[in-house]
Amino acid sequence: MSKILVLPGTIWQKPLIQKMQQLQHEVFLVNPVKNPGVYESGDHFLTSDIFDIDRIEAFARGNRMDAVMSDECDIAMPVVAELGRRLNVPTLSCEVAALFTNKAMMREFCKKSGMKTVEYRVCKSVDEAVRFLNDIDKPVIIKPLDSNASHGVFRVDSEREMQEYFEECLSYSRSEKAIIVERYIFGTEFTIDGVKTPDHHYTLAISEKKHYQYNSNIAKELFFTHTNPKYDYIKLTAVNDLFVMNSPLEFGLTHAEYKYEDGEFYLIEIGARGGGNRISSLIAPFMSGHDPYEYLINCSLGEHPNADFRIREDCKRRAAVLRFFDTSADGGEVKDIFGLDYMEKEKDILDFSIRFSKGDRIGAVKNDSERIGYYIACSENEERLRQIMKQVEERFRIVVE
């Protein structure tokens, strides 16, 4: 039995924790609060900010930890890397953690790798940002260098909007007080999830995204298929592989976002971790026929078994959707919720969650973490999946006044 430190101790780590325990490992969790339904799943718990690295290191050394891990959380990856360095256990390196969390470094790496890169500038002041906006004379999007869950991300069309949003965006940058300003791409957005072995990068799942009408920066739907009649997923896979295989990432999960414009795929961002909201723990395994968690755990313990993550033949027609619930931009008070019995009984709906109750006020979504709930449906073919989605639209209703 090995001892594995997991952070943060949130609901999104629970599938990883469960896999560790299935493999008979002892799990140590770190989180500022004991989230009900999560902290009990670990064997031990440290109440701590995950950025208090000295305290976590002392806890890990006192318990002779064998590995440090996280998934579905960008901001945890530099912490995992630094703890891995201090404890001399296998993790991604600090260099890799920086590359896969800092958007400016991603853009520079794209250039060096020969990938198409959208016009951008790193700005430390609002005046610099305004100059770039005026120079390209097109809408831009501003982002913290290294945040998560779309915090501090804004589309900006004018100097007034830049003045309004700059400081909030800047407040979410962790490694350096600067933001990235880049030309806004109006094209379709995609996600692509994979697993990196020492010799290869395998694609497990690709989705086409839709966004909320009142906030084009927040995803409303991720629709997963292995082929797409309108877009070349083979080309997207090759572009993504170029980044990952040229990078120093030795092993781990990957989750990337791209936008399509004039026949080209442009990297939006890429993380050395699995996709959030159970993409890595539920959707990617369903779509590929492989569960990479056991491989990831073994690699984190210093083992590198041979692994082939090519899509299984019986999975190539599968389809899945991660769909977030919606309400009007104006919002209001929740008066009733219909269709929960259907959501619980439908066998193709593998997971759903609502983050509100009757009497709560819900409204426009400002970032990913404010979304009011979701469902995940997985079917053996696209036709069946679209039937399920239609039934959800008809049967599941949130009454807001």
Short mmCIF file of C-alpha atoms in Angstrom, two decimals:
data_model
loop_
_atom_site.label_atom_id
_atom_site.label_comp_id
_atom_site.label_asym_id
_atom_site.label_seq_id
_atom_site.Cartn_x
_atom_site.Cartn_y
_atom_site.Cartn_z
CA MET A 1 0.00 0.00 0.00
CA SER A 2 1.34 3.42 -1.02
CA LYS A 3 0.53 6.78 0.54
CA ILE A 4 -0.79 9.39 -1.89
CA LEU A 5 -1.43 13.07 -1.23
CA VAL A 6 -4.36 14.57 -3.17
CA LEU A 7 -5.23 18.25 -3.47
CA PRO A 8 -7.55 20.06 -3.48
CA GLY A 9 -10.00 17.90 -1.55
CA THR A 10 -13.03 18.83 -3.63
CA ILE A 11 -15.80 16.90 -5.36
CA TRP A 12 -13.89 16.79 -8.65
CA GLN A 13 -11.11 14.72 -7.05
CA LYS A 14 -13.50 12.08 -5.74
CA PRO A 15 -13.31 9.68 -8.74
CA LEU A 16 -9.51 9.81 -8.53
CA ILE A 17 -9.68 9.10 -4.80
CA GLN A 18 -12.01 6.16 -5.38
CA LYS A 19 -9.65 4.69 -7.98
CA MET A 20 -6.74 4.97 -5.52
CA GLN A 21 -8.70 3.13 -2.88
CA GLN A 22 -9.71 0.43 -5.33
CA LEU A 23 -5.98 -0.08 -5.88
CA GLN A 24 -5.49 -0.35 -2.09
CA HIS A 25 -3.63 2.94 -1.63
CA GLU A 26 -3.87 5.18 1.44
CA VAL A 27 -5.27 8.63 0.56
CA PHE A 28 -4.33 11.92 2.28
CA LEU A 29 -6.46 14.95 1.36
CA VAL A 30 -5.63 18.66 1.62
CA ASN A 31 -8.24 21.42 1.45
CA PRO A 32 -9.14 24.61 3.34
CA VAL A 33 -12.53 23.15 4.33
CA LYS A 34 -13.95 19.68 4.85
CA ASN A 35 -16.38 19.42 1.97
CA PRO A 36 -19.20 17.00 2.91
CA GLY A 37 -19.17 13.89 0.79
CA VAL A 38 -15.50 14.32 -0.07
CA TYR A 39 -13.32 14.57 3.00
CA GLU A 40 -14.82 11.36 4.42
CA SER A 41 -13.69 9.49 1.30
CA GLY A 42 -10.03 10.00 2.19
CA ASP A 43 -8.15 8.15 4.90
CA HIS A 44 -6.58 11.31 6.35
CA PHE A 45 -7.25 15.05 6.02
CA LEU A 46 -5.19 18.22 6.43
CA THR A 47 -7.13 21.46 6.77
CA SER A 48 -4.93 23.88 4.84
CA ASP A 49 -4.88 26.34 1.98
CA ILE A 50 -3.43 24.37 -0.94
CA PHE A 51 -0.95 27.20 -1.57
CA ASP A 52 0.61 26.85 1.90
CA ILE A 53 3.32 24.63 0.45
CA ASP A 54 5.59 24.66 3.51
CA ARG A 55 2.82 23.35 5.74
CA ILE A 56 1.78 20.70 3.23
CA GLU A 57 5.39 19.64 2.76
CA ALA A 58 5.78 19.14 6.52
CA PHE A 59 2.57 17.09 6.59
CA ALA A 60 3.75 14.98 3.65
CA ARG A 61 7.20 14.37 5.12
CA GLY A 62 5.71 13.46 8.50
CA ASN A 63 3.56 10.83 6.80
CA ARG A 64 6.25 9.65 4.35
CA MET A 65 4.21 10.30 1.24
CA ASP A 66 4.89 8.26 -1.89
CA ALA A 67 3.08 10.44 -4.42
CA VAL A 68 1.34 13.80 -4.90
CA MET A 69 -1.57 14.10 -7.34
CA SER A 70 -4.43 16.26 -8.57
CA ASP A 71 -6.82 16.34 -11.51
CA GLU A 72 -9.32 18.72 -13.14
CA CYS A 73 -7.71 21.74 -11.43
CA ASP A 74 -5.24 24.06 -13.21
CA ILE A 75 -4.25 26.13 -10.18
CA ALA A 76 -3.22 22.99 -8.26
CA MET A 77 -0.69 21.83 -10.85
CA PRO A 78 2.18 24.24 -9.91
CA VAL A 79 1.64 23.20 -6.27
CA VAL A 80 1.84 19.51 -7.21
CA ALA A 81 5.01 20.20 -9.21
CA GLU A 82 6.74 22.09 -6.38
CA LEU A 83 5.79 19.44 -3.82
CA GLY A 84 7.05 16.75 -6.17
CA ARG A 85 10.39 18.56 -6.44
CA ARG A 86 10.73 18.99 -2.68
CA LEU A 87 9.64 15.45 -1.82
CA ASN A 88 11.50 13.86 -4.73
CA VAL A 89 8.45 11.98 -6.00
CA PRO A 90 7.35 11.73 -9.66
CA THR A 91 5.12 14.61 -10.77
CA LEU A 92 5.12 17.03 -13.65
CA SER A 93 8.11 19.36 -13.39
CA CYS A 94 7.86 23.01 -12.36
CA GLU A 95 8.81 23.89 -15.96
CA VAL A 96 5.91 21.83 -17.31
CA ALA A 97 3.49 23.21 -14.72
CA ALA A 98 4.36 26.75 -15.80
CA LEU A 99 4.00 25.97 -19.51
CA PHE A 100 0.63 24.29 -19.05
CA THR A 101 -0.86 27.04 -16.86
CA ASN A 102 0.65 30.31 -18.15
CA LYS A 103 -1.16 31.44 -21.31
CA ALA A 104 1.66 33.72 -22.46
CA MET A 105 4.13 30.84 -22.27
CA MET A 106 1.67 28.69 -24.24
CA ARG A 107 1.54 31.31 -27.01
CA GLU A 108 5.34 31.52 -27.21
CA PHE A 109 5.61 27.73 -27.28
CA CYS A 110 3.07 27.58 -30.13
CA LYS A 111 5.27 29.94 -32.16
CA LYS A 112 8.38 27.84 -31.52
CA SER A 113 6.49 24.67 -32.50
CA GLY A 114 5.29 26.16 -35.78
CA MET A 115 1.64 26.37 -34.73
CA LYS A 116 -0.77 29.10 -35.80
CA THR A 117 -1.02 31.77 -33.10
CA VAL A 118 -3.57 34.54 -32.75
CA GLU A 119 -2.32 38.11 -32.34
CA TYR A 120 -1.69 38.81 -28.65
CA ARG A 121 0.21 40.96 -26.19
CA VAL A 122 1.13 40.57 -22.52
CA CYS A 123 0.10 43.79 -20.75
CA LYS A 124 0.95 45.04 -17.28
CA SER A 125 -1.08 48.23 -17.44
CA VAL A 126 -4.42 49.28 -18.82
CA ASP A 127 -2.67 51.77 -21.09
CA GLU A 128 -0.70 48.94 -22.74
CA ALA A 129 -3.92 46.97 -23.18
CA VAL A 130 -5.72 49.93 -24.72
CA ARG A 131 -2.84 50.51 -27.16
CA PHE A 132 -3.03 46.90 -28.33
CA LEU A 133 -6.80 47.16 -28.73
CA ASN A 134 -6.35 50.27 -30.87
CA ASP A 135 -3.45 48.76 -32.84
CA ILE A 136 -5.41 45.76 -34.08
CA ASP A 137 -8.74 47.66 -34.25
CA LYS A 138 -10.74 44.49 -33.58
CA PRO A 139 -12.51 42.99 -30.55
CA VAL A 140 -10.16 41.34 -28.07
CA ILE A 141 -10.45 38.96 -25.16
CA ILE A 142 -8.55 39.62 -21.95
CA LYS A 143 -7.46 36.84 -19.61
CA PRO A 144 -5.38 36.42 -16.46
CA LEU A 145 -2.08 34.71 -17.21
CA ASP A 146 -2.89 31.73 -15.00
CA SER A 147 -6.37 31.45 -13.58
CA ASN A 148 -9.09 28.81 -13.77
CA ALA A 149 -12.86 28.45 -14.26
CA SER A 150 -12.95 31.50 -16.59
CA HIS A 151 -12.41 33.90 -13.68
CA GLY A 152 -11.43 37.35 -14.96
CA VAL A 153 -12.06 36.56 -18.64
CA PHE A 154 -13.84 39.27 -20.65
CA ARG A 155 -14.48 40.12 -24.26
CA VAL A 156 -13.60 43.78 -24.81
CA ASP A 157 -14.81 45.91 -27.73
CA SER A 158 -13.92 49.42 -26.57
CA GLU A 159 -11.53 51.49 -24.46
CA ARG A 160 -14.35 52.01 -21.96
CA GLU A 161 -14.76 48.25 -21.49
CA MET A 162 -10.99 47.81 -21.14
CA GLN A 163 -10.95 50.42 -18.37
CA GLU A 164 -13.91 48.67 -16.73
CA TYR A 165 -12.56 45.09 -16.78
CA PHE A 166 -8.75 45.40 -16.68
CA GLU A 167 -8.23 45.46 -12.89
CA GLU A 168 -10.59 42.54 -12.23
CA CYS A 169 -8.81 40.48 -14.88
CA LEU A 170 -5.41 41.40 -13.44
CA SER A 171 -6.49 40.40 -9.93
CA TYR A 172 -6.72 36.73 -10.97
CA SER A 173 -3.18 36.45 -12.37
CA ARG A 174 -1.04 34.51 -9.87
CA SER A 175 2.51 34.16 -11.17
CA GLU A 176 2.88 37.74 -12.46
CA LYS A 177 0.79 40.88 -12.34
CA ALA A 178 0.03 40.98 -16.03
CA ILE A 179 -2.72 39.83 -18.36
CA ILE A 180 -2.85 38.50 -21.89
CA VAL A 181 -4.82 40.47 -24.47
CA GLU A 182 -5.52 38.72 -27.77
CA ARG A 183 -7.70 39.15 -30.82
CA TYR A 184 -11.12 37.64 -30.26
CA ILE A 185 -11.76 34.63 -32.52
CA PHE A 186 -15.42 34.35 -33.48
CA GLY A 187 -15.16 30.74 -34.66
CA THR A 188 -16.39 27.48 -33.14
CA GLU A 189 -14.62 26.21 -30.00
CA PHE A 190 -13.53 22.66 -29.24
CA THR A 191 -12.07 20.69 -26.36
CA ILE A 192 -9.70 17.76 -26.76
CA ASP A 193 -8.74 15.43 -23.92
CA GLY A 194 -5.85 13.00 -23.98
CA VAL A 195 -3.25 11.02 -22.08
CA LYS A 196 0.53 11.37 -22.44
CA THR A 197 2.77 8.33 -22.10
CA PRO A 198 6.58 8.48 -22.37
CA ASP A 199 6.36 7.69 -26.10
CA HIS A 200 3.02 8.97 -27.35
CA HIS A 201 0.06 11.28 -26.84
CA TYR A 202 -3.34 9.62 -27.28
CA THR A 203 -6.57 11.54 -27.90
CA LEU A 204 -9.46 10.16 -25.87
CA ALA A 205 -12.35 12.58 -26.51
CA ILE A 206 -13.15 15.68 -28.60
CA SER A 207 -16.12 18.01 -28.13
CA GLU A 208 -17.70 20.83 -30.08
CA LYS A 209 -18.79 23.59 -27.71
CA LYS A 210 -21.74 25.94 -27.47
CA HIS A 211 -21.90 28.97 -25.18
CA TYR A 212 -24.50 30.98 -23.29
CA GLN A 213 -26.11 33.63 -25.49
CA TYR A 214 -25.56 36.35 -22.88
CA ASN A 215 -21.93 35.31 -22.15
CA SER A 216 -19.93 33.94 -25.07
CA ASN A 217 -17.00 33.09 -22.77
CA ILE A 218 -18.87 30.47 -20.73
CA ALA A 219 -19.58 27.03 -22.18
CA LYS A 220 -23.16 25.78 -22.11
CA GLU A 221 -22.70 22.49 -23.97
CA LEU A 222 -19.85 20.14 -24.89
CA PHE A 223 -20.93 17.58 -27.51
CA PHE A 224 -18.52 14.65 -27.90
CA THR A 225 -18.13 12.54 -31.03
CA HIS A 226 -15.14 10.94 -32.74
CA THR A 227 -15.93 12.50 -36.11
CA ASN A 228 -17.58 15.73 -37.21
CA PRO A 229 -18.93 16.36 -40.72
CA LYS A 230 -18.10 20.08 -40.53
CA TYR A 231 -14.67 20.01 -38.88
CA ASP A 232 -11.52 17.93 -39.38
CA TYR A 233 -10.87 16.18 -36.07
CA ILE A 234 -7.82 14.42 -37.54
CA LYS A 235 -6.25 17.83 -38.17
CA LEU A 236 -7.23 19.05 -34.69
CA THR A 237 -5.65 15.95 -33.15
CA ALA A 238 -2.44 16.51 -35.11
CA VAL A 239 -2.23 20.17 -34.03
CA ASN A 240 -2.74 19.21 -30.39
CA ASP A 241 -0.21 16.37 -30.60
CA LEU A 242 2.35 18.81 -31.99
CA PHE A 243 2.14 20.93 -28.84
CA VAL A 244 2.14 18.03 -26.37
CA MET A 245 4.85 15.95 -28.05
CA ASN A 246 7.16 18.98 -28.39
CA SER A 247 6.61 19.84 -24.72
CA PRO A 248 8.65 18.35 -21.85
CA LEU A 249 5.55 16.66 -20.35
CA GLU A 250 6.61 13.10 -19.49
CA PHE A 251 3.26 11.65 -18.44
CA GLY A 252 -0.19 12.80 -17.46
CA LEU A 253 -3.62 13.75 -18.69
CA THR A 254 -4.16 16.70 -21.03
CA HIS A 255 -7.13 18.99 -21.65
CA ALA A 256 -7.00 21.63 -24.37
CA GLU A 257 -9.33 24.18 -25.91
CA TYR A 258 -9.09 25.36 -29.51
CA LYS A 259 -11.01 27.74 -31.78
CA TYR A 260 -11.50 27.27 -35.51
CA GLU A 261 -11.12 30.13 -37.98
CA ASP A 262 -10.53 30.11 -41.77
CA GLY A 263 -9.51 26.47 -41.86
CA GLU A 264 -7.11 26.64 -38.90
CA PHE A 265 -7.30 25.54 -35.27
CA TYR A 266 -5.89 28.06 -32.77
CA LEU A 267 -4.92 27.01 -29.26
CA ILE A 268 -6.89 28.84 -26.58
CA GLU A 269 -5.31 27.03 -23.64
CA ILE A 270 -4.00 23.63 -22.60
CA GLY A 271 -3.63 22.01 -19.18
CA ALA A 272 -1.61 19.03 -17.96
CA ARG A 273 -4.70 17.63 -16.28
CA GLY A 274 -8.02 16.12 -17.29
CA GLY A 275 -11.10 18.07 -18.31
CA GLY A 276 -13.30 19.37 -15.50
CA ASN A 277 -16.89 18.54 -14.59
CA ARG A 278 -16.11 14.82 -14.86
CA ILE A 279 -14.81 14.89 -18.43
CA SER A 280 -11.65 13.05 -17.40
CA SER A 281 -13.30 10.63 -14.98
CA LEU A 282 -16.50 9.81 -16.87
CA ILE A 283 -16.73 11.08 -20.45
CA ALA A 284 -13.19 10.36 -21.68
CA PRO A 285 -13.28 6.75 -20.40
CA PHE A 286 -16.70 6.20 -22.00
CA MET A 287 -15.65 7.67 -25.34
CA SER A 288 -12.31 5.84 -25.52
CA GLY A 289 -12.96 2.57 -23.71
CA HIS A 290 -10.01 3.27 -21.40
CA ASP A 291 -9.75 4.54 -17.84
CA PRO A 292 -6.42 6.39 -17.63
CA TYR A 293 -6.59 6.96 -13.87
CA GLU A 294 -4.86 3.69 -12.98
CA TYR A 295 -2.07 4.49 -15.43
CA LEU A 296 -1.77 8.02 -14.01
CA ILE A 297 -1.56 6.69 -10.45
CA ASN A 298 1.09 4.13 -11.39
CA CYS A 299 3.18 6.78 -13.14
CA SER A 300 2.93 9.03 -10.08
CA LEU A 301 4.33 6.16 -8.03
CA GLY A 302 7.34 5.82 -10.35
CA GLU A 303 6.03 3.01 -12.55
CA HIS A 304 5.67 3.43 -16.32
CA PRO A 305 3.85 0.36 -17.62
CA ASN A 306 3.32 -0.07 -21.35
CA ALA A 307 -0.05 1.35 -22.31
CA ASP A 308 -2.02 1.66 -25.54
CA PHE A 309 -4.86 4.19 -25.32
CA ARG A 310 -6.05 4.04 -28.91
CA ILE A 311 -9.85 4.29 -29.17
CA ARG A 312 -11.44 0.86 -28.90
CA GLU A 313 -13.31 -0.28 -32.02
CA ASP A 314 -16.58 -0.74 -30.12
CA CYS A 315 -16.39 2.89 -28.93
CA LYS A 316 -15.95 4.66 -32.26
CA ARG A 317 -19.65 5.45 -32.78
CA ARG A 318 -20.24 6.59 -29.22
CA ALA A 319 -21.40 10.09 -28.34
CA ALA A 320 -21.66 12.02 -25.10
CA VAL A 321 -22.75 15.43 -23.89
CA LEU A 322 -21.95 17.65 -20.94
CA ARG A 323 -24.82 20.10 -20.83
CA PHE A 324 -25.14 22.94 -18.31
CA PHE A 325 -28.56 24.08 -17.19
CA ASP A 326 -29.68 27.51 -18.25
CA THR A 327 -31.81 30.35 -16.99
CA SER A 328 -32.56 33.75 -18.40
CA ALA A 329 -29.94 36.47 -18.04
CA ASP A 330 -32.34 38.31 -15.74
CA GLY A 331 -32.81 35.27 -13.50
CA GLY A 332 -35.14 35.22 -10.55
CA GLU A 333 -36.40 33.05 -7.70
CA VAL A 334 -36.75 29.30 -8.24
CA LYS A 335 -40.41 28.41 -7.74
CA ASP A 336 -40.32 24.77 -8.82
CA ILE A 337 -38.21 22.06 -10.46
CA PHE A 338 -39.79 19.42 -12.70
CA GLY A 339 -38.31 16.23 -14.14
CA LEU A 340 -35.87 15.12 -11.45
CA ASP A 341 -37.42 11.64 -11.48
CA TYR A 342 -36.68 11.33 -15.21
CA MET A 343 -33.06 12.49 -14.74
CA GLU A 344 -32.55 9.84 -12.06
CA LYS A 345 -34.10 6.96 -14.01
CA GLU A 346 -32.76 7.49 -17.55
CA LYS A 347 -29.92 4.96 -17.93
CA ASP A 348 -27.97 7.04 -20.46
CA ILE A 349 -27.77 9.97 -18.02
CA LEU A 350 -24.72 8.95 -16.01
CA ASP A 351 -24.50 12.02 -13.81
CA PHE A 352 -26.38 15.22 -13.07
CA SER A 353 -26.22 17.90 -10.43
CA ILE A 354 -28.26 20.96 -9.50
CA ARG A 355 -26.67 23.59 -7.29
CA PHE A 356 -29.82 25.33 -6.14
CA SER A 357 -33.12 24.64 -4.38
CA LYS A 358 -36.61 26.08 -4.38
CA GLY A 359 -36.51 29.63 -3.08
CA ASP A 360 -32.94 30.30 -4.28
CA ARG A 361 -32.25 33.15 -6.66
CA ILE A 362 -30.42 32.21 -9.85
CA GLY A 363 -29.34 34.38 -12.75
CA ALA A 364 -26.73 35.14 -15.36
CA VAL A 365 -23.49 33.14 -15.22
CA LYS A 366 -20.31 35.22 -14.85
CA ASN A 367 -17.78 32.36 -14.75
CA ASP A 368 -17.67 28.55 -14.95
CA SER A 369 -18.04 28.04 -11.20
CA GLU A 370 -21.36 29.95 -11.15
CA ARG A 371 -23.14 27.55 -13.49
CA ILE A 372 -26.25 26.23 -11.75
CA GLY A 373 -25.91 22.56 -12.62
CA TYR A 374 -25.34 20.06 -15.41
CA TYR A 375 -26.06 16.62 -16.74
CA ILE A 376 -23.85 14.10 -18.54
CA ALA A 377 -25.44 11.71 -21.01
CA CYS A 378 -23.50 8.95 -22.78
CA SER A 379 -24.98 6.84 -25.60
CA GLU A 380 -23.77 4.21 -28.04
CA ASN A 381 -24.54 6.46 -31.01
CA GLU A 382 -25.31 10.08 -31.78
CA GLU A 383 -28.94 9.43 -32.76
CA ARG A 384 -29.75 7.94 -29.36
CA LEU A 385 -27.95 10.79 -27.58
CA ARG A 386 -29.93 13.45 -29.40
CA GLN A 387 -33.14 11.66 -28.39
CA ILE A 388 -32.05 11.84 -24.74
CA MET A 389 -31.23 15.54 -25.05
CA LYS A 390 -34.65 16.23 -26.57
CA GLN A 391 -36.33 14.37 -23.71
CA VAL A 392 -34.38 16.37 -21.14
CA GLU A 393 -35.50 19.60 -22.82
CA GLU A 394 -39.12 18.42 -22.66
CA ARG A 395 -39.18 16.91 -19.18
CA PHE A 396 -36.70 18.87 -17.05
CA ARG A 397 -37.83 22.41 -16.26
CA ILE A 398 -36.76 25.09 -13.81
CA VAL A 399 -39.59 27.51 -13.03
CA VAL A 400 -38.18 30.98 -12.24
CA GLU A 401 -40.14 34.12 -11.39
#
